[in-house]
XYZ file of C-alpha atoms in Angstrom:
469
model
C 47.377 -17.357 -10.971
C 49.986 -19.575 -9.098
C 50.617 -17.133 -5.794
C 46.119 -17.692 -5.889
C 46.476 -21.515 -5.658
C 48.860 -21.175 -2.715
C 47.321 -19.224 -1.049
C 44.053 -20.325 -1.107
C 45.040 -24.644 -1.707
C 42.651 -24.132 -4.414
C 42.483 -25.722 -7.775
C 44.539 -23.861 -10.150
C 42.113 -23.700 -12.997
C 39.210 -21.779 -9.428
C 42.567 -19.507 -9.077
C 42.739 -19.115 -13.263
C 39.315 -18.495 -14.018
C 38.569 -15.174 -11.696
C 41.989 -13.990 -12.839
C 41.263 -13.968 -16.924
C 37.335 -12.951 -15.507
C 38.862 -10.033 -14.066
C 41.401 -9.024 -16.627
C 38.558 -9.190 -19.419
C 36.128 -7.191 -17.863
C 39.268 -4.419 -17.068
C 40.247 -4.984 -20.610
C 37.093 -5.392 -22.863
C 36.852 -1.074 -23.478
C 39.607 -0.719 -24.326
C 39.951 -3.166 -27.381
C 38.985 -5.810 -30.473
C 41.053 -8.536 -31.322
C 41.856 -9.889 -34.513
C 40.256 -12.916 -35.464
C 40.293 -15.246 -38.115
C 36.694 -13.686 -39.048
C 37.161 -9.989 -38.852
C 37.474 -8.998 -34.834
C 35.154 -9.797 -31.977
C 35.872 -7.164 -28.700
C 37.938 -9.387 -25.390
C 35.510 -10.644 -23.307
C 35.204 -13.643 -22.182
C 31.957 -15.590 -20.390
C 34.150 -18.449 -18.089
C 31.864 -20.786 -15.979
C 33.064 -23.216 -13.302
C 31.644 -25.877 -11.416
C 33.028 -26.539 -8.495
C 31.788 -28.287 -5.097
C 30.721 -26.715 -1.621
C 35.048 -25.896 0.106
C 36.674 -25.750 -3.507
C 37.342 -22.104 -2.134
C 36.327 -20.817 -4.483
C 34.782 -17.710 -2.847
C 38.338 -17.015 -1.574
C 39.979 -17.021 -4.896
C 37.520 -14.891 -6.573
C 37.873 -12.796 -3.505
C 41.866 -12.395 -3.639
C 41.499 -11.759 -7.160
C 39.273 -9.086 -7.129
C 39.834 -7.459 -4.436
C 41.270 -5.128 -6.456
C 38.607 -4.341 -8.395
C 36.270 -3.986 -5.100
C 38.616 -1.249 -4.133
C 37.617 0.427 -7.126
C 33.668 0.906 -7.001
C 34.183 1.241 -3.074
C 36.998 4.417 -4.588
C 33.729 4.935 -7.491
C 30.894 5.002 -5.163
C 32.737 7.185 -2.597
C 33.130 9.477 -5.013
C 29.576 9.493 -6.898
C 28.160 10.622 -4.052
C 30.495 13.440 -4.434
C 28.831 13.677 -8.080
C 25.770 13.444 -7.948
C 25.523 16.887 -4.217
C 27.532 18.594 -7.783
C 24.700 17.361 -10.061
C 21.827 18.036 -8.839
C 23.358 21.932 -8.277
C 23.921 22.496 -11.366
C 20.388 20.925 -12.579
C 18.568 23.360 -9.879
C 21.013 26.328 -11.690
C 19.837 25.576 -15.526
C 16.017 24.894 -14.089
C 16.248 28.357 -12.267
C 18.313 29.699 -15.381
C 16.132 28.801 -17.953
C 12.594 29.616 -16.395
C 13.970 33.632 -15.428
C 14.970 32.931 -19.703
C 10.573 31.243 -20.234
C 10.089 33.697 -17.805
C 11.201 37.494 -19.492
C 10.082 35.890 -23.012
C 6.174 35.124 -22.163
C 6.460 38.610 -20.192
C 7.513 40.397 -23.307
C 10.912 41.360 -22.377
C 12.866 39.625 -24.704
C 11.692 39.234 -28.311
C 11.674 35.723 -29.781
C 14.394 35.225 -31.417
C 16.757 36.736 -28.523
C 14.235 34.108 -26.040
C 16.261 31.277 -27.952
C 19.057 32.354 -28.563
C 18.908 33.160 -24.980
C 17.553 29.655 -24.330
C 20.338 27.679 -26.765
C 23.106 29.327 -25.191
C 21.951 28.573 -21.809
C 22.530 24.195 -23.287
C 20.994 21.429 -22.691
C 20.560 20.321 -19.669
C 22.795 18.763 -16.853
C 23.414 15.749 -16.703
C 23.484 12.514 -13.718
C 26.740 10.920 -13.146
C 26.529 7.137 -14.729
C 25.957 4.954 -11.852
C 29.848 4.096 -10.383
C 28.422 -0.386 -10.352
C 30.846 -1.993 -12.988
C 29.039 -5.885 -11.166
C 26.368 -7.257 -11.173
C 25.972 -10.632 -9.225
C 22.630 -12.078 -10.707
C 20.697 -9.203 -12.891
C 17.571 -9.886 -15.367
C 18.283 -9.167 -19.387
C 16.388 -5.718 -18.253
C 18.542 -4.674 -15.224
C 21.153 -5.383 -17.881
C 19.766 -2.726 -20.324
C 18.725 -0.579 -17.526
C 22.866 -0.067 -15.660
C 23.722 0.184 -19.448
C 21.589 3.603 -19.463
C 22.618 4.952 -16.441
C 26.133 3.271 -15.667
C 28.862 2.341 -17.475
C 28.750 1.045 -20.947
C 31.681 -1.744 -19.726
C 30.251 -4.703 -16.916
C 30.114 -7.147 -16.104
C 28.327 -11.092 -13.689
C 30.315 -12.555 -11.324
C 28.544 -14.233 -8.923
C 29.885 -16.458 -7.039
C 26.873 -18.018 -6.153
C 25.947 -19.214 -10.305
C 22.701 -21.396 -8.750
C 20.617 -18.002 -7.649
C 21.216 -17.193 -11.520
C 20.754 -19.892 -13.340
C 17.736 -20.860 -11.125
C 17.040 -16.882 -11.044
C 13.928 -15.172 -13.055
C 16.178 -13.937 -15.687
C 17.213 -17.705 -16.615
C 13.625 -19.291 -15.987
C 11.225 -21.134 -17.933
C 9.474 -17.804 -19.160
C 12.641 -15.625 -19.727
C 15.719 -18.610 -21.377
C 15.454 -18.580 -24.298
C 15.574 -14.439 -23.369
C 18.095 -14.982 -21.927
C 20.077 -16.810 -23.339
C 19.745 -14.334 -27.156
C 20.817 -10.912 -24.862
C 23.771 -12.881 -23.547
C 24.300 -13.626 -26.769
C 25.030 -10.925 -28.539
C 26.134 -8.735 -25.536
C 29.094 -11.561 -25.784
C 29.429 -11.261 -29.782
C 28.976 -7.123 -29.129
C 26.043 -6.671 -31.044
C 24.028 -3.529 -30.345
C 21.380 -3.283 -27.788
C 18.178 -2.982 -29.456
C 15.643 -2.404 -26.177
C 11.643 -1.239 -26.098
C 10.301 -0.378 -23.224
C 6.991 1.036 -22.036
C 7.024 4.505 -21.356
C 11.063 5.389 -21.835
C 10.621 5.207 -25.809
C 13.264 2.867 -27.826
C 16.695 2.959 -28.159
C 19.535 1.906 -29.523
C 22.335 1.100 -27.165
C 25.961 1.056 -28.411
C 29.983 -0.108 -28.167
C 28.144 -2.056 -24.449
C 30.275 -4.871 -23.531
C 30.038 -7.691 -20.729
C 32.430 -10.069 -19.176
C 30.949 -12.343 -17.290
C 32.323 -15.758 -14.390
C 29.609 -17.362 -12.643
C 31.006 -19.871 -10.024
C 28.307 -22.755 -9.399
C 28.007 -25.890 -8.430
C 27.736 -30.081 -9.950
C 24.313 -30.067 -9.324
C 23.173 -26.571 -10.561
C 25.493 -27.279 -13.852
C 24.702 -30.412 -14.355
C 20.655 -28.316 -16.468
C 22.601 -26.059 -18.401
C 24.960 -28.378 -19.637
C 22.682 -30.683 -20.584
C 20.387 -27.792 -22.008
C 19.009 -28.390 -25.700
C 18.312 -24.475 -25.612
C 21.989 -23.429 -24.424
C 23.162 -26.209 -27.706
C 21.761 -24.950 -29.793
C 21.709 -21.566 -29.834
C 25.216 -21.422 -29.170
C 24.913 -19.911 -25.180
C 26.644 -22.821 -24.052
C 29.920 -22.021 -26.961
C 30.600 -18.907 -26.264
C 31.854 -20.083 -22.145
C 35.242 -20.791 -21.124
C 34.252 -23.821 -19.609
C 36.489 -25.644 -16.782
C 35.376 -28.279 -13.159
C 39.102 -28.728 -11.734
C 39.760 -32.090 -9.580
C 39.324 -31.210 -5.869
C 41.857 -30.309 -3.844
C 39.197 -31.309 -0.472
C 42.474 -33.914 0.966
C 44.843 -32.541 -0.186
C 45.130 -28.827 1.651
C 47.720 -30.401 4.805
C 50.310 -28.132 4.566
C 50.398 -24.856 6.334
C 52.581 -22.365 5.063
C 52.602 -20.025 1.928
C 55.544 -19.246 -0.255
C 57.315 -16.050 0.288
C 56.770 -13.865 -2.747
C 52.997 -15.192 -3.461
C 51.537 -11.851 -1.852
C 53.355 -9.670 -2.947
C 53.471 -11.890 -6.627
C 48.589 -10.211 -5.703
C 49.275 -7.256 -4.651
C 50.847 -6.237 -8.094
C 48.045 -7.899 -9.156
C 45.656 -5.726 -7.294
C 47.602 -2.539 -8.410
C 47.400 -3.987 -12.343
C 44.160 -4.122 -12.655
C 42.836 -1.389 -9.891
C 45.125 1.245 -12.683
C 43.473 -0.680 -15.761
C 39.845 -0.070 -15.192
C 40.810 3.649 -13.890
C 42.604 3.997 -17.142
C 40.337 6.584 -18.723
C 37.804 4.451 -21.451
C 37.733 4.963 -25.298
C 34.967 6.893 -26.111
C 33.259 8.109 -29.123
C 32.553 11.406 -29.254
C 29.616 12.814 -28.419
C 28.183 10.656 -26.410
C 28.430 9.864 -23.187
C 29.021 5.863 -23.174
C 29.383 4.673 -26.417
C 32.483 2.769 -26.291
C 35.358 3.283 -29.638
C 38.099 0.767 -29.146
C 40.190 0.592 -31.443
C 41.289 -2.754 -33.133
C 44.886 -5.133 -32.364
C 45.423 -7.053 -35.550
C 48.002 -9.833 -35.232
C 51.662 -9.520 -36.201
C 52.444 -12.404 -39.165
C 53.489 -15.314 -36.915
C 50.796 -14.663 -34.513
C 48.247 -15.623 -37.066
C 50.005 -18.213 -38.394
C 49.859 -20.302 -34.905
C 45.488 -19.505 -35.469
C 45.644 -19.917 -38.164
C 47.528 -24.160 -37.466
C 45.131 -23.933 -35.020
C 41.901 -23.358 -36.492
C 42.618 -25.716 -39.170
C 44.085 -28.948 -36.321
C 40.011 -27.776 -34.769
C 38.649 -27.703 -38.231
C 39.707 -31.736 -39.292
C 38.423 -33.038 -35.523
C 34.677 -31.314 -36.285
C 35.075 -34.025 -39.974
C 32.420 -37.359 -38.618
C 34.133 -39.533 -36.849
C 36.469 -37.204 -35.091
C 36.909 -35.829 -31.604
C 34.813 -33.442 -31.490
C 31.645 -34.215 -33.281
C 30.004 -34.073 -30.786
C 30.611 -30.748 -29.344
C 31.403 -28.385 -32.836
C 29.782 -25.416 -31.832
C 32.405 -25.376 -28.962
C 34.917 -26.267 -31.649
C 33.921 -24.626 -34.412
C 34.572 -20.712 -31.179
C 37.646 -21.686 -30.378
C 39.628 -20.006 -32.980
C 37.795 -16.965 -31.858
C 38.507 -17.420 -27.588
C 42.391 -18.103 -27.817
C 42.266 -14.722 -30.303
C 40.157 -13.362 -27.696
C 42.064 -14.387 -24.702
C 45.300 -13.604 -26.202
C 43.806 -9.775 -27.130
C 43.182 -9.225 -23.365
C 46.382 -10.604 -21.706
C 48.423 -8.797 -24.907
C 45.973 -5.163 -23.096
C 46.389 -6.109 -20.132
C 49.861 -5.804 -20.310
C 49.625 -2.480 -22.007
C 47.169 -0.864 -22.257
C 48.883 0.781 -25.451
C 49.121 -2.924 -27.409
C 49.191 -2.052 -31.934
C 49.299 -5.162 -31.550
C 49.088 -9.260 -30.941
C 52.644 -11.330 -30.673
C 53.469 -14.551 -30.529
C 54.274 -14.983 -26.915
C 51.142 -13.698 -25.787
C 49.050 -16.096 -28.643
C 50.664 -19.037 -27.529
C 48.919 -18.423 -23.878
C 45.425 -18.428 -25.719
C 46.178 -20.640 -27.786
C 46.222 -22.864 -25.076
C 44.007 -21.288 -23.098
C 41.749 -22.000 -25.297
C 42.532 -26.322 -25.809
C 42.151 -27.586 -21.867
C 38.359 -25.801 -22.148
C 38.030 -26.974 -25.230
C 38.667 -30.964 -23.946
C 37.157 -29.677 -20.732
C 34.069 -28.910 -22.380
C 33.572 -32.687 -23.995
C 34.338 -34.110 -21.348
C 32.352 -32.269 -19.111
C 28.865 -31.665 -22.137
C 29.348 -35.428 -23.126
C 29.388 -36.957 -18.874
C 25.937 -34.306 -19.549
C 24.505 -35.615 -22.598
C 24.980 -39.602 -19.971
C 23.429 -37.687 -17.705
C 20.159 -35.843 -18.252
C 20.152 -40.032 -20.573
C 19.865 -41.617 -17.465
C 17.546 -38.751 -15.993
C 15.156 -39.701 -18.819
C 15.169 -42.987 -18.462
C 14.235 -43.072 -15.207
C 11.901 -40.663 -15.704
C 10.972 -43.601 -18.086
C 10.990 -46.499 -15.653
C 9.170 -44.755 -13.398
C 5.489 -43.674 -15.384
C 6.073 -47.817 -16.726
C 5.315 -48.543 -12.873
C 3.100 -45.794 -12.249
C 1.174 -44.872 -15.666
C 1.065 -47.258 -17.743
C -0.377 -49.235 -16.216
C -4.062 -47.240 -15.977
C -3.458 -45.643 -20.198
C -3.196 -50.120 -20.796
C -6.115 -50.557 -19.132
C -7.867 -48.055 -20.538
C -6.923 -48.954 -24.174
C -7.531 -52.316 -23.903
C -4.248 -52.886 -24.042
C -1.229 -55.587 -22.330
C 0.722 -53.506 -20.123
C 3.494 -55.890 -19.931
C 4.760 -54.568 -22.882
C 5.421 -51.155 -24.442
C 6.122 -49.604 -27.523
C 8.236 -46.470 -29.018
C 4.517 -44.666 -30.317
C 3.504 -46.194 -26.621
C 5.839 -43.118 -24.785
C 6.151 -40.311 -27.537
C 1.779 -40.429 -27.569
C 0.893 -41.066 -23.266
C 3.956 -40.669 -21.793
C 6.912 -37.909 -19.948
C 6.693 -35.012 -21.757
C 10.356 -34.507 -22.041
C 10.357 -38.064 -23.527
C 6.937 -37.161 -26.550
C 9.181 -37.756 -29.264
C 9.943 -40.849 -30.636
C 13.878 -40.647 -31.403
C 13.634 -39.137 -27.182
C 11.647 -41.874 -27.030
C 13.091 -45.246 -28.412
C 16.691 -43.927 -26.758
C 14.968 -44.024 -22.995
C 13.565 -47.358 -24.398
C 17.124 -48.805 -24.943
C 18.663 -47.324 -21.721
C 16.048 -49.048 -19.875
C 17.275 -52.689 -21.961
C 20.745 -51.948 -21.223
C 20.010 -51.852 -18.022
C 17.779 -55.044 -17.719
C 15.096 -53.662 -17.327
C 13.212 -54.516 -20.605
C 13.560 -57.353 -22.758
C 14.171 -56.623 -26.767
C 11.641 -58.240 -28.376
C 12.102 -59.801 -31.478
C 11.302 -58.214 -35.274
C 7.601 -59.027 -36.314
C 6.951 -59.932 -32.304
C 2.637 -59.668 -31.913
C 1.571 -57.060 -29.296
C -2.079 -56.239 -29.178
C -2.357 -58.430 -32.903
C -0.104 -56.627 -34.798
C 3.561 -57.336 -35.440
C 5.794 -54.832 -34.079
C 9.364 -53.082 -35.328
C 11.103 -52.046 -31.701
C 8.601 -53.857 -29.092
C 10.055 -54.682 -25.484
C 8.703 -57.189 -22.711
C 8.378 -55.115 -18.891
C 11.474 -56.973 -16.893
C 8.108 -58.981 -14.460
C 5.918 -58.179 -15.345
C 3.946 -53.686 -15.591
C 4.197 -54.150 -11.454
C 7.731 -54.836 -11.681
C 9.339 -51.743 -13.211
C-alpha cells in the first residue's frame, strides 16, 4: 500500500482501497469469518471517491497487475481447455449415437443398452469461463457469469460513474440491482429464473467490489434514500481522501517500493492460483471453511461493538448513520479475516494483530461514511431547495393565478400538492421551504397569518414578490 503511494504519489487511502479489494477477491473463496452474529463471507465492497487526476487508475493498475496476469494466463489455458472439451464432447456424442443405433437396430437388448449408456457417463461439460472481474455488469449478466464461470468474482471499475449511471442502476433496475448485490455481500443463494433456461438456485458464490468514482457521480448515490434504506450503502467501505494534486513534486522513489509491489503481485497470483474449496459433487459451489476468532480477538471486537453501539443512541455521534454503524463490527471482522487468509491460506483463526488492523480500518471507514453522507445530505437538501426556488419563479405564479390565489405567498401544502415531484411530501416541502427562508429567498410569516382568507400555521412571503425569486 505504501509502496504504491510512493510510486504513484496518489493519496494513501486510494492505494489502500485497491489493495484491500484485491485481497478480498483473492481470499473470499477460502473462508467465512466469525463475527459477533455468526459467520460472514470475506467479501468486501469498496467505494473510492476521487476526482480526475488523483491517479486512481494508476493505483489500480499497479495493485491489480497480478490479477490481470492471472486472467491472461487463464485465458490462454481456457483456449486449450475449450478445444479439448469440444473434442471430448464430439467423441461422447458419437459413442452415444452408436449405442442408441445398436439398441434401435435390435443388436442389443434394452437393459444392456441402458447399462452401456450409464457406463458412458454424463456428457462432458464445457470448461468454466476464466473471467474473474467485470467493470459494469448488469445483475442478470453477473448471474449468467456465475452459471458459466468461476464462483468467486469481482466488480472492479476505475470509471464507476459508468456503472452507477448505467443500465444496472437506472430507475427501472436500481432496486433489483441493489437487492441482488446486497444479497451477494451477505453470501446468500442466488435464485435465478429466466425464460428459456428455467429456474436454478446458485449456492456458494462470492463477490468482491471496488468502484472508483468522481465526486459528481458519487453524490447521487450517497444521498439516495433507496440505497440507504435498503442497507446497500452501509455494505461499502467508503473513502474520499484529501487531494494530492499540487503536492506531487518529488520525482525519485524509495528503493524498496518496487520490490514490495512485486511481493504483493506474487502473493496475489499465488492465492488466486490456489485450489478453491469446492463442495463434493459440484464444479462451482464454494465450500469455505469456518475461520474463528481467537478469544482475545473476540474480546477486542466486542469492545469495538459496544463503543459503536453507545454512539448510536439518541444524541450520539452516529445517530444519523446507524446503517453504517450497525455493520461496522462485522466489517472489522471481515477485514481481519481477509488479512488473516491473505497471510496464510490455511489459517484456522483470526489473531489479535489482524483484528486490531480490522478495527482500525473499520473505524476509518465509519468516520468517512459519516462525513460523506452528511455532506451529501446537505448537498441534496440544497439541490431540492434550488429546484423549489426555480419552481416558485417559473411555475407558481401561473398555478396561483389558476387557483385564484395570491402568488406572493406560499404554504407547504401548495408545494406538496403542486410542486416539483421530489417535494410532494409535506415534510420534504417544509424542509425545502425552510432552507429557502434560511437563505432569505422567503420570509416566514407569524403563525395565524391569513393567506387568501384563511389563517395559516406555516406560511412564507416570497422575497420581493413572485417575480423576484
